[in-house]
Amino acid sequence: MVLPWRSRGGVAKRRNQLISGDISVVETKIPVQLRSPSRIERIQSPRVLLTPRDAVEISRRLENAAAREEYAECLEIVSKIKNLGRGGDTNKKCLVQNGSVLALSSCFERFAAARDGHMRLLEEILFVLSSWLPLNRSEGFNKMGSTASLNCLVRFLNGKDAKTRQNAAFCIREVIAVDKRYVYALTDVEGACEGLVKIIRDSVSTSSTKASLMVIYRAISSNDKITEKFVKLGLVELITEMMVNNAEKSVCERSLVVLNATCDNEQGKEDVLRNALIVPLLVKKILRVSDLATQCSVSILWKLWKNKKDGECDDRLLVEALQVGAFEKLLVLLQVGCEDKTKEKASELLRNLNRCRNEIEKTNCVDSSMHLKNVKKSF
């Protein structure tokens, strides 16, 4: 029996198959006497590694086809790149290092500008690029931050297909990591902020929720007006409810990071303060999720207590925090240790919680259930 890859002209034939992307399963004929009567026997041809020369040739073909705006040819080449990428990490690395990211990004940018009739091609390119992430340092990926590309990504973000929405969130997260100016370009696109919030509200997937949260964090960290836009969209309430219902560590961490950044804005801080769940939730997350979650929780409590507008502090928040066990949690936090900034904020909160507790006991302005002097609590 002559195996297909050992046949005459096999090397040249396989190389042509690689360039054209035709690497489908090869069915090898098996003698009748060796066949099993109950099933069809198939032998899959072995994976052939892509060479840099082949990858450069594929990228060149795609760039030329995109320059001519040959939709059908581009779709064919992108589909073949997608199949080659399934050949393993070695093939993916070879494609990334030999111009495929630039070729795919350029093709996406060109056909995104045309808007109509090219959705399948754009979805295929988006699928390939999102499966190759991270790409923020790859040559040519910055083309995904062009006006045409961002507009298209936002349309996908607000679309109906869950997988495409997820891929769009991944690519947007990667694009804004390339350069801060893409953050401003993104938020200027109509429907971008709404799409990011909608990804979280619709619970498309855990991965897309985390990607959306990181995009939002970068956006609100760069500009107060952007923060106010997200606040008006109900971001604080949405994130708070999600933390109550979603116990996953990574989602909780990112949510707290976003809330912490939101509290740097006065309007954002006011919206956080209005939420009845926020103080009990923050106290609960201290020493319960991770070091990052603890740091963010303490930082948010400290920012909410400090009122920068009139220089006064909100003792009402301290009373509420006392009722849900903040004094004991912060005391334990200082005993087990934490980073210096968190330690300073926790110490200041603890001193003022103690002052507030003493005042409550002296004035007896609340019922006896609030007397916390001899409280014993297990941790």
mmCIF file of C-alpha atoms in Angstrom:
data_model
loop_
_atom_site.group_PDB
_atom_site.id
_atom_site.type_symbol
_atom_site.label_atom_id
_atom_site.label_comp_id
_atom_site.label_asym_id
_atom_site.label_seq_id
_atom_site.Cartn_x
_atom_site.Cartn_y
_atom_site.Cartn_z
ATOM 1 C CA MET A 1 0.000 0.000 0.000
ATOM 2 C CA VAL A 2 1.387 3.414 -1.013
ATOM 3 C CA LEU A 3 0.583 6.104 1.463
ATOM 4 C CA PRO A 4 -0.715 9.369 -0.072
ATOM 5 C CA TRP A 5 2.134 11.491 1.203
ATOM 6 C CA ARG A 6 4.705 9.026 -0.195
ATOM 7 C CA SER A 7 3.263 8.942 -3.702
ATOM 8 C CA ARG A 8 5.003 10.366 -6.745
ATOM 9 C CA GLY A 9 5.277 14.129 -6.608
ATOM 10 C CA GLY A 10 4.021 14.029 -3.020
ATOM 11 C CA VAL A 11 6.224 16.826 -1.648
ATOM 12 C CA ALA A 12 5.293 19.354 -4.338
ATOM 13 C CA LYS A 13 1.666 18.302 -4.180
ATOM 14 C CA ARG A 14 1.504 18.779 -0.407
ATOM 15 C CA ARG A 15 3.195 22.189 -0.669
ATOM 16 C CA ASN A 16 0.585 23.298 -3.217
ATOM 17 C CA GLN A 17 -2.125 22.000 -0.912
ATOM 18 C CA LEU A 18 -0.728 24.075 1.938
ATOM 19 C CA ILE A 19 -0.641 27.275 -0.089
ATOM 20 C CA SER A 20 -4.133 26.694 -1.420
ATOM 21 C CA GLY A 21 -5.352 25.541 1.978
ATOM 22 C CA ASP A 22 -6.536 22.152 0.735
ATOM 23 C CA ILE A 23 -5.486 20.010 3.693
ATOM 24 C CA SER A 24 -8.620 17.946 4.058
ATOM 25 C CA VAL A 25 -8.656 14.385 5.345
ATOM 26 C CA VAL A 26 -7.276 11.898 2.821
ATOM 27 C CA GLU A 27 -9.094 8.585 2.647
ATOM 28 C CA THR A 28 -6.685 5.714 2.035
ATOM 29 C CA LYS A 29 -7.994 2.587 0.340
ATOM 30 C CA ILE A 30 -7.743 -0.528 2.483
ATOM 31 C CA PRO A 31 -7.858 -4.007 0.983
ATOM 32 C CA VAL A 32 -11.262 -5.678 1.218
ATOM 33 C CA GLN A 33 -9.953 -8.574 3.290
ATOM 34 C CA LEU A 34 -8.643 -6.121 5.936
ATOM 35 C CA ARG A 35 -11.779 -4.029 6.182
ATOM 36 C CA SER A 36 -14.096 -4.315 9.142
ATOM 37 C CA PRO A 37 -17.640 -5.194 8.039
ATOM 38 C CA SER A 38 -19.190 -3.019 10.738
ATOM 39 C CA ARG A 39 -17.583 0.348 9.909
ATOM 40 C CA ILE A 40 -15.747 2.375 7.296
ATOM 41 C CA GLU A 41 -12.019 2.629 7.947
ATOM 42 C CA ARG A 42 -10.324 5.985 7.403
ATOM 43 C CA ILE A 43 -6.726 7.033 7.829
ATOM 44 C CA GLN A 44 -6.172 10.723 8.342
ATOM 45 C CA SER A 45 -3.181 12.222 6.616
ATOM 46 C CA PRO A 46 -0.626 13.593 9.076
ATOM 47 C CA ARG A 47 -0.462 17.299 9.881
ATOM 48 C CA VAL A 48 2.075 19.060 7.676
ATOM 49 C CA LEU A 49 3.816 22.043 9.201
ATOM 50 C CA LEU A 50 3.469 25.337 7.383
ATOM 51 C CA THR A 51 6.749 26.912 6.249
ATOM 52 C CA PRO A 52 7.458 30.665 6.488
ATOM 53 C CA ARG A 53 7.654 30.787 2.690
ATOM 54 C CA ASP A 54 4.165 29.334 2.363
ATOM 55 C CA ALA A 55 2.764 31.711 5.012
ATOM 56 C CA VAL A 56 4.238 34.753 3.223
ATOM 57 C CA GLU A 57 2.733 33.584 -0.070
ATOM 58 C CA ILE A 58 -0.724 33.159 1.490
ATOM 59 C CA SER A 59 -0.542 36.610 3.075
ATOM 60 C CA ARG A 60 0.564 38.180 -0.212
ATOM 61 C CA ARG A 61 -2.333 36.575 -2.070
ATOM 62 C CA LEU A 62 -4.836 37.906 0.485
ATOM 63 C CA GLU A 63 -3.386 41.435 0.370
ATOM 64 C CA ASN A 64 -3.552 41.486 -3.435
ATOM 65 C CA ALA A 65 -7.117 40.148 -3.485
ATOM 66 C CA ALA A 66 -8.204 42.728 -0.870
ATOM 67 C CA ALA A 67 -6.574 45.542 -2.858
ATOM 68 C CA ARG A 68 -8.674 44.485 -5.879
ATOM 69 C CA GLU A 69 -11.719 44.076 -3.587
ATOM 70 C CA GLU A 70 -12.231 40.525 -4.834
ATOM 71 C CA TYR A 71 -14.752 39.410 -2.233
ATOM 72 C CA ALA A 72 -15.026 35.756 -3.306
ATOM 73 C CA GLU A 73 -11.258 35.244 -3.527
ATOM 74 C CA CYS A 74 -10.708 36.925 -0.153
ATOM 75 C CA LEU A 75 -13.353 34.728 1.468
ATOM 76 C CA GLU A 76 -11.698 31.629 0.001
ATOM 77 C CA ILE A 77 -8.221 32.601 1.237
ATOM 78 C CA VAL A 78 -9.479 33.574 4.713
ATOM 79 C CA SER A 79 -11.287 30.233 4.996
ATOM 80 C CA LYS A 80 -8.045 28.462 4.063
ATOM 81 C CA ILE A 81 -6.086 30.472 6.649
ATOM 82 C CA LYS A 82 -8.724 29.461 9.193
ATOM 83 C CA ASN A 83 -8.239 25.784 8.290
ATOM 84 C CA LEU A 84 -4.444 26.082 8.392
ATOM 85 C CA GLY A 85 -4.669 27.670 11.834
ATOM 86 C CA ARG A 86 -6.458 24.568 13.037
ATOM 87 C CA GLY A 87 -3.297 22.606 12.238
ATOM 88 C CA GLY A 88 -1.847 23.503 15.622
ATOM 89 C CA ASP A 89 -0.005 26.252 17.454
ATOM 90 C CA THR A 90 3.037 25.929 15.180
ATOM 91 C CA ASN A 91 1.017 26.838 12.096
ATOM 92 C CA LYS A 92 -0.674 29.732 13.944
ATOM 93 C CA LYS A 93 2.689 31.085 15.057
ATOM 94 C CA CYS A 94 4.057 30.795 11.539
ATOM 95 C CA LEU A 95 1.089 32.699 10.078
ATOM 96 C CA VAL A 96 1.277 35.435 12.743
ATOM 97 C CA GLN A 97 5.010 35.921 12.244
ATOM 98 C CA ASN A 98 4.819 36.096 8.466
ATOM 99 C CA GLY A 99 2.333 38.848 7.698
ATOM 100 C CA SER A 100 -1.055 37.175 8.086
ATOM 101 C CA VAL A 101 -2.212 39.559 10.839
ATOM 102 C CA LEU A 102 -1.457 42.565 8.631
ATOM 103 C CA ALA A 103 -3.153 40.926 5.644
ATOM 104 C CA LEU A 104 -6.283 39.996 7.618
ATOM 105 C CA SER A 105 -6.513 43.401 9.336
ATOM 106 C CA SER A 106 -6.083 45.236 6.026
ATOM 107 C CA CYS A 107 -8.745 43.063 4.416
ATOM 108 C CA PHE A 108 -11.107 43.701 7.357
ATOM 109 C CA GLU A 109 -10.546 47.461 7.143
ATOM 110 C CA ARG A 110 -11.170 47.610 3.391
ATOM 111 C CA PHE A 111 -14.382 45.581 3.389
ATOM 112 C CA ALA A 112 -15.655 47.145 6.640
ATOM 113 C CA ALA A 113 -15.729 50.506 4.865
ATOM 114 C CA ALA A 114 -18.045 49.048 2.210
ATOM 115 C CA ARG A 115 -20.586 47.993 4.935
ATOM 116 C CA ASP A 116 -23.069 46.026 2.817
ATOM 117 C CA GLY A 117 -22.799 42.514 1.450
ATOM 118 C CA HIS A 118 -19.540 41.461 3.101
ATOM 119 C CA MET A 119 -20.664 40.328 6.543
ATOM 120 C CA ARG A 120 -19.651 36.697 6.120
ATOM 121 C CA LEU A 121 -16.081 37.630 5.159
ATOM 122 C CA LEU A 122 -15.790 40.088 8.042
ATOM 123 C CA GLU A 123 -17.132 37.518 10.510
ATOM 124 C CA GLU A 124 -14.595 34.943 9.263
ATOM 125 C CA ILE A 125 -11.700 37.399 9.657
ATOM 126 C CA LEU A 126 -12.939 38.337 13.131
ATOM 127 C CA PHE A 127 -13.114 34.659 14.093
ATOM 128 C CA VAL A 128 -9.535 34.014 12.938
ATOM 129 C CA LEU A 129 -8.068 37.081 14.647
ATOM 130 C CA SER A 130 -9.890 36.456 17.925
ATOM 131 C CA SER A 131 -8.625 32.855 17.957
ATOM 132 C CA TRP A 132 -5.047 34.136 17.600
ATOM 133 C CA LEU A 133 -5.147 36.643 20.476
ATOM 134 C CA PRO A 134 -3.154 38.268 22.026
ATOM 135 C CA LEU A 135 -2.052 40.275 18.981
ATOM 136 C CA ASN A 136 -1.593 43.814 20.357
ATOM 137 C CA ARG A 137 2.111 43.736 19.500
ATOM 138 C CA SER A 138 1.711 42.122 16.094
ATOM 139 C CA GLU A 139 2.503 44.106 12.977
ATOM 140 C CA GLY A 140 -0.602 45.466 11.300
ATOM 141 C CA PHE A 141 -3.125 44.748 14.059
ATOM 142 C CA ASN A 142 -3.474 48.498 14.681
ATOM 143 C CA LYS A 143 -5.513 48.642 11.452
ATOM 144 C CA MET A 144 -8.339 47.163 13.524
ATOM 145 C CA GLY A 145 -8.401 50.524 15.304
ATOM 146 C CA SER A 146 -9.261 52.508 12.180
ATOM 147 C CA THR A 147 -12.613 54.322 12.016
ATOM 148 C CA ALA A 148 -14.074 51.841 9.511
ATOM 149 C CA SER A 149 -12.909 48.806 11.519
ATOM 150 C CA LEU A 150 -14.166 50.156 14.865
ATOM 151 C CA ASN A 151 -17.551 50.996 13.364
ATOM 152 C CA CYS A 152 -17.814 47.438 12.077
ATOM 153 C CA LEU A 153 -16.722 45.938 15.419
ATOM 154 C CA VAL A 154 -19.386 47.988 17.215
ATOM 155 C CA ARG A 155 -22.039 46.736 14.765
ATOM 156 C CA PHE A 156 -20.992 43.176 15.568
ATOM 157 C CA LEU A 157 -21.010 44.020 19.277
ATOM 158 C CA ASN A 158 -24.664 45.044 19.014
ATOM 159 C CA GLY A 159 -25.601 42.143 16.745
ATOM 160 C CA LYS A 160 -27.606 38.996 17.440
ATOM 161 C CA ASP A 161 -25.057 36.182 17.014
ATOM 162 C CA ALA A 162 -23.515 35.419 20.427
ATOM 163 C CA LYS A 163 -20.212 34.079 19.068
ATOM 164 C CA THR A 164 -19.669 37.089 16.795
ATOM 165 C CA ARG A 165 -20.494 39.485 19.663
ATOM 166 C CA GLN A 166 -17.962 37.685 21.848
ATOM 167 C CA ASN A 167 -15.260 37.853 19.148
ATOM 168 C CA ALA A 168 -15.956 41.578 18.682
ATOM 169 C CA ALA A 169 -15.529 42.176 22.437
ATOM 170 C CA PHE A 170 -12.216 40.283 22.382
ATOM 171 C CA CYS A 171 -10.870 42.297 19.452
ATOM 172 C CA ILE A 172 -11.982 45.637 20.911
ATOM 173 C CA ARG A 173 -10.236 44.790 24.186
ATOM 174 C CA GLU A 174 -7.071 44.006 22.230
ATOM 175 C CA VAL A 175 -7.279 47.095 20.016
ATOM 176 C CA ILE A 176 -7.549 49.619 22.865
ATOM 177 C CA ALA A 177 -4.551 47.961 24.535
ATOM 178 C CA VAL A 178 -2.434 49.012 21.516
ATOM 179 C CA ASP A 179 -2.879 52.763 21.989
ATOM 180 C CA LYS A 180 -4.932 54.992 24.302
ATOM 181 C CA ARG A 181 -6.171 57.078 21.362
ATOM 182 C CA TYR A 182 -8.248 54.098 20.241
ATOM 183 C CA VAL A 183 -10.224 54.414 23.494
ATOM 184 C CA TYR A 184 -11.428 57.875 22.451
ATOM 185 C CA ALA A 185 -12.046 56.691 18.890
ATOM 186 C CA LEU A 186 -14.132 53.771 20.182
ATOM 187 C CA THR A 187 -16.299 55.803 22.562
ATOM 188 C CA ASP A 188 -16.981 58.306 19.777
ATOM 189 C CA VAL A 189 -18.620 55.527 17.737
ATOM 190 C CA GLU A 190 -22.391 55.549 18.136
ATOM 191 C CA GLY A 191 -23.585 52.531 20.108
ATOM 192 C CA ALA A 192 -20.149 51.514 21.425
ATOM 193 C CA CYS A 193 -20.809 52.186 25.126
ATOM 194 C CA GLU A 194 -24.319 50.749 24.820
ATOM 195 C CA GLY A 195 -22.939 47.607 23.175
ATOM 196 C CA LEU A 196 -20.383 47.012 25.940
ATOM 197 C CA VAL A 197 -23.039 47.375 28.645
ATOM 198 C CA LYS A 198 -25.421 45.163 26.661
ATOM 199 C CA ILE A 199 -22.782 42.399 26.511
ATOM 200 C CA ILE A 200 -22.774 42.314 30.324
ATOM 201 C CA ARG A 201 -26.557 42.642 30.666
ATOM 202 C CA ASP A 202 -27.252 39.830 28.182
ATOM 203 C CA SER A 203 -24.675 37.513 29.814
ATOM 204 C CA VAL A 204 -23.398 36.453 26.389
ATOM 205 C CA SER A 205 -20.562 34.477 28.000
ATOM 206 C CA THR A 206 -18.215 34.772 30.970
ATOM 207 C CA SER A 207 -15.277 35.502 28.659
ATOM 208 C CA SER A 208 -17.097 38.286 26.807
ATOM 209 C CA THR A 209 -18.282 39.780 30.121
ATOM 210 C CA LYS A 210 -14.681 39.949 31.355
ATOM 211 C CA ALA A 211 -13.515 41.439 28.050
ATOM 212 C CA SER A 212 -16.273 44.058 28.166
ATOM 213 C CA LEU A 213 -15.429 44.972 31.770
ATOM 214 C CA MET A 214 -11.776 45.514 30.863
ATOM 215 C CA VAL A 215 -12.724 47.738 27.920
ATOM 216 C CA ILE A 216 -15.033 49.754 30.173
ATOM 217 C CA TYR A 217 -12.288 50.068 32.798
ATOM 218 C CA ARG A 218 -9.820 51.481 30.244
ATOM 219 C CA ALA A 219 -12.496 53.837 28.935
ATOM 220 C CA ILE A 220 -13.614 55.286 32.286
ATOM 221 C CA SER A 221 -9.992 55.590 33.468
ATOM 222 C CA SER A 222 -9.216 57.921 30.585
ATOM 223 C CA ASN A 223 -11.993 60.509 30.706
ATOM 224 C CA ASP A 224 -14.667 61.798 33.129
ATOM 225 C CA LYS A 225 -17.175 62.382 30.334
ATOM 226 C CA ILE A 226 -16.888 58.738 29.291
ATOM 227 C CA THR A 227 -17.450 57.690 32.921
ATOM 228 C CA GLU A 228 -20.592 59.810 33.125
ATOM 229 C CA LYS A 229 -21.860 58.247 29.905
ATOM 230 C CA PHE A 230 -21.519 54.744 31.344
ATOM 231 C CA VAL A 231 -23.119 55.835 34.634
ATOM 232 C CA LYS A 232 -26.168 57.116 32.744
ATOM 233 C CA LEU A 233 -26.438 53.709 31.060
ATOM 234 C CA GLY A 234 -26.911 52.065 34.480
ATOM 235 C CA LEU A 235 -23.443 50.504 34.745
ATOM 236 C CA VAL A 236 -23.238 50.699 38.560
ATOM 237 C CA GLU A 237 -26.547 48.947 39.193
ATOM 238 C CA LEU A 238 -25.772 46.337 36.543
ATOM 239 C CA ILE A 239 -22.345 45.494 37.986
ATOM 240 C CA THR A 240 -23.663 45.392 41.560
ATOM 241 C CA GLU A 241 -26.437 42.956 40.647
ATOM 242 C CA MET A 242 -23.976 40.845 38.682
ATOM 243 C CA MET A 243 -21.629 40.554 41.681
ATOM 244 C CA VAL A 244 -24.541 39.465 43.860
ATOM 245 C CA ASN A 245 -25.561 36.758 41.379
ATOM 246 C CA ASN A 246 -22.155 35.787 39.921
ATOM 247 C CA ALA A 247 -19.695 34.217 42.335
ATOM 248 C CA GLU A 248 -16.870 33.710 39.810
ATOM 249 C CA LYS A 249 -13.630 35.164 41.124
ATOM 250 C CA SER A 250 -12.333 36.738 37.895
ATOM 251 C CA VAL A 251 -15.662 38.442 37.112
ATOM 252 C CA CYS A 252 -15.926 39.783 40.678
ATOM 253 C CA GLU A 253 -12.366 41.157 40.546
ATOM 254 C CA ARG A 254 -12.950 43.003 37.277
ATOM 255 C CA SER A 255 -16.281 44.346 38.492
ATOM 256 C CA LEU A 256 -14.669 45.794 41.617
ATOM 257 C CA VAL A 257 -11.849 47.306 39.543
ATOM 258 C CA VAL A 258 -14.452 49.066 37.374
ATOM 259 C CA LEU A 259 -16.398 50.302 40.427
ATOM 260 C CA ASN A 260 -13.192 51.589 42.004
ATOM 261 C CA ALA A 261 -12.381 53.597 38.871
ATOM 262 C CA THR A 262 -15.990 54.844 38.696
ATOM 263 C CA CYS A 263 -15.677 56.282 42.221
ATOM 264 C CA ASP A 264 -12.936 58.647 40.999
ATOM 265 C CA ASN A 265 -15.699 60.556 39.244
ATOM 266 C CA GLU A 266 -18.124 62.610 41.381
ATOM 267 C CA GLN A 267 -21.225 61.590 39.432
ATOM 268 C CA GLY A 268 -20.089 57.991 39.479
ATOM 269 C CA LYS A 269 -19.482 58.102 43.224
ATOM 270 C CA GLU A 270 -22.944 59.547 43.847
ATOM 271 C CA ASP A 271 -24.518 56.767 41.793
ATOM 272 C CA VAL A 272 -22.586 54.139 43.757
ATOM 273 C CA LEU A 273 -23.683 55.709 47.063
ATOM 274 C CA ARG A 274 -27.343 55.582 46.014
ATOM 275 C CA ASN A 275 -27.166 51.809 45.601
ATOM 276 C CA ALA A 276 -28.521 50.125 48.733
ATOM 277 C CA LEU A 277 -26.544 46.920 48.137
ATOM 278 C CA ILE A 278 -23.121 48.454 47.753
ATOM 279 C CA VAL A 279 -21.874 48.711 51.378
ATOM 280 C CA PRO A 280 -22.928 45.178 52.476
ATOM 281 C CA LEU A 281 -21.522 43.807 49.227
ATOM 282 C CA LEU A 282 -18.150 45.539 49.597
ATOM 283 C CA VAL A 283 -17.754 44.427 53.217
ATOM 284 C CA LYS A 284 -18.607 40.873 52.187
ATOM 285 C CA LYS A 285 -15.899 40.839 49.486
ATOM 286 C CA ILE A 286 -13.120 41.835 51.927
ATOM 287 C CA LEU A 287 -10.896 38.797 52.644
ATOM 288 C CA ARG A 288 -13.280 36.556 50.756
ATOM 289 C CA VAL A 289 -12.410 36.625 47.028
ATOM 290 C CA SER A 290 -8.773 37.623 46.464
ATOM 291 C CA ASP A 291 -6.161 40.221 47.417
ATOM 292 C CA LEU A 292 -7.177 42.373 44.437
ATOM 293 C CA ALA A 293 -10.848 42.230 45.415
ATOM 294 C CA THR A 294 -9.961 43.149 49.005
ATOM 295 C CA GLN A 295 -7.845 46.123 47.864
ATOM 296 C CA CYS A 296 -10.616 47.412 45.607
ATOM 297 C CA SER A 297 -13.329 46.921 48.245
ATOM 298 C CA VAL A 298 -11.379 48.881 50.864
ATOM 299 C CA SER A 299 -10.531 51.576 48.326
ATOM 300 C CA ILE A 300 -14.184 51.988 47.280
ATOM 301 C CA LEU A 301 -15.362 52.202 50.902
ATOM 302 C CA TRP A 302 -12.703 54.809 51.626
ATOM 303 C CA LYS A 303 -13.636 56.888 48.543
ATOM 304 C CA LEU A 304 -17.336 56.737 49.389
ATOM 305 C CA TRP A 305 -16.637 57.838 52.971
ATOM 306 C CA LYS A 306 -14.453 60.750 51.861
ATOM 307 C CA ASN A 307 -16.495 63.592 50.401
ATOM 308 C CA LYS A 308 -14.158 65.705 48.276
ATOM 309 C CA LYS A 309 -16.804 68.298 47.436
ATOM 310 C CA ASP A 310 -17.164 69.878 50.859
ATOM 311 C CA GLY A 311 -14.234 68.262 52.640
ATOM 312 C CA GLU A 312 -16.496 66.383 55.071
ATOM 313 C CA CYS A 313 -16.843 62.654 55.609
ATOM 314 C CA ASP A 314 -20.021 60.580 55.399
ATOM 315 C CA ASP A 315 -20.547 59.040 58.837
ATOM 316 C CA ARG A 316 -23.847 57.563 57.698
ATOM 317 C CA LEU A 317 -21.854 55.188 55.543
ATOM 318 C CA LEU A 318 -19.768 54.205 58.579
ATOM 319 C CA VAL A 319 -22.915 53.417 60.582
ATOM 320 C CA GLU A 320 -24.126 51.166 57.780
ATOM 321 C CA ALA A 321 -20.694 49.550 57.510
ATOM 322 C CA LEU A 322 -20.697 48.872 61.276
ATOM 323 C CA GLN A 323 -24.031 47.093 60.989
ATOM 324 C CA VAL A 324 -22.657 44.621 58.427
ATOM 325 C CA GLY A 325 -19.387 43.832 60.237
ATOM 326 C CA ALA A 326 -16.870 46.170 58.589
ATOM 327 C CA PHE A 327 -15.047 46.882 61.889
ATOM 328 C CA GLU A 328 -14.184 43.220 62.465
ATOM 329 C CA LYS A 329 -13.278 42.607 58.815
ATOM 330 C CA LEU A 330 -10.859 45.541 58.674
ATOM 331 C CA LEU A 331 -9.318 44.564 62.017
ATOM 332 C CA VAL A 332 -8.565 41.080 60.718
ATOM 333 C CA LEU A 333 -7.240 42.544 57.456
ATOM 334 C CA LEU A 334 -4.676 44.624 59.342
ATOM 335 C CA GLN A 335 -3.686 41.593 61.402
ATOM 336 C CA VAL A 336 -3.112 39.308 58.400
ATOM 337 C CA GLY A 337 -1.385 42.065 56.416
ATOM 338 C CA CYS A 338 -1.933 43.848 53.104
ATOM 339 C CA GLU A 339 -0.168 46.309 50.815
ATOM 340 C CA ASP A 340 0.770 49.746 52.185
ATOM 341 C CA LYS A 341 -1.907 51.810 50.386
ATOM 342 C CA THR A 342 -4.658 49.442 51.447
ATOM 343 C CA LYS A 343 -3.245 49.360 54.976
ATOM 344 C CA GLU A 344 -3.392 53.177 55.228
ATOM 345 C CA LYS A 345 -6.993 53.326 54.028
ATOM 346 C CA ALA A 346 -8.085 50.418 56.229
ATOM 347 C CA SER A 347 -6.435 52.018 59.278
ATOM 348 C CA GLU A 348 -8.164 55.357 58.656
ATOM 349 C CA LEU A 349 -11.518 53.635 58.168
ATOM 350 C CA LEU A 350 -10.987 51.548 61.297
ATOM 351 C CA ARG A 351 -10.183 54.597 63.464
ATOM 352 C CA ASN A 352 -13.292 56.381 62.286
ATOM 353 C CA LEU A 353 -15.448 53.265 62.614
ATOM 354 C CA ASN A 354 -14.277 52.993 66.203
ATOM 355 C CA ARG A 355 -15.075 56.682 66.809
ATOM 356 C CA CYS A 356 -18.502 56.224 65.262
ATOM 357 C CA ARG A 357 -19.143 53.109 67.334
ATOM 358 C CA ASN A 358 -18.248 54.928 70.551
ATOM 359 C CA GLU A 359 -20.526 57.834 69.673
ATOM 360 C CA ILE A 360 -23.390 55.452 68.984
ATOM 361 C CA GLU A 361 -22.927 53.769 72.351
ATOM 362 C CA LYS A 362 -22.683 57.097 74.225
ATOM 363 C CA THR A 363 -25.686 58.739 72.619
ATOM 364 C CA ASN A 364 -27.686 55.498 72.530
ATOM 365 C CA CYS A 365 -29.363 56.769 69.377
ATOM 366 C CA VAL A 366 -30.067 53.297 68.086
ATOM 367 C CA ASP A 367 -31.418 50.146 69.650
ATOM 368 C CA SER A 368 -29.316 47.732 71.653
ATOM 369 C CA SER A 369 -28.786 45.434 68.689
ATOM 370 C CA MET A 370 -26.240 47.906 67.360
ATOM 371 C CA HIS A 371 -23.961 47.670 70.395
ATOM 372 C CA LEU A 372 -20.866 46.061 68.949
ATOM 373 C CA LYS A 373 -18.376 46.430 71.796
ATOM 374 C CA ASN A 374 -18.340 42.785 72.780
ATOM 375 C CA VAL A 375 -19.234 41.245 69.442
ATOM 376 C CA LYS A 376 -17.547 37.902 68.785
ATOM 377 C CA LYS A 377 -17.399 36.907 65.123
ATOM 378 C CA SER A 378 -15.685 33.965 63.481
ATOM 379 C CA PHE A 379 -13.742 34.460 60.268
#
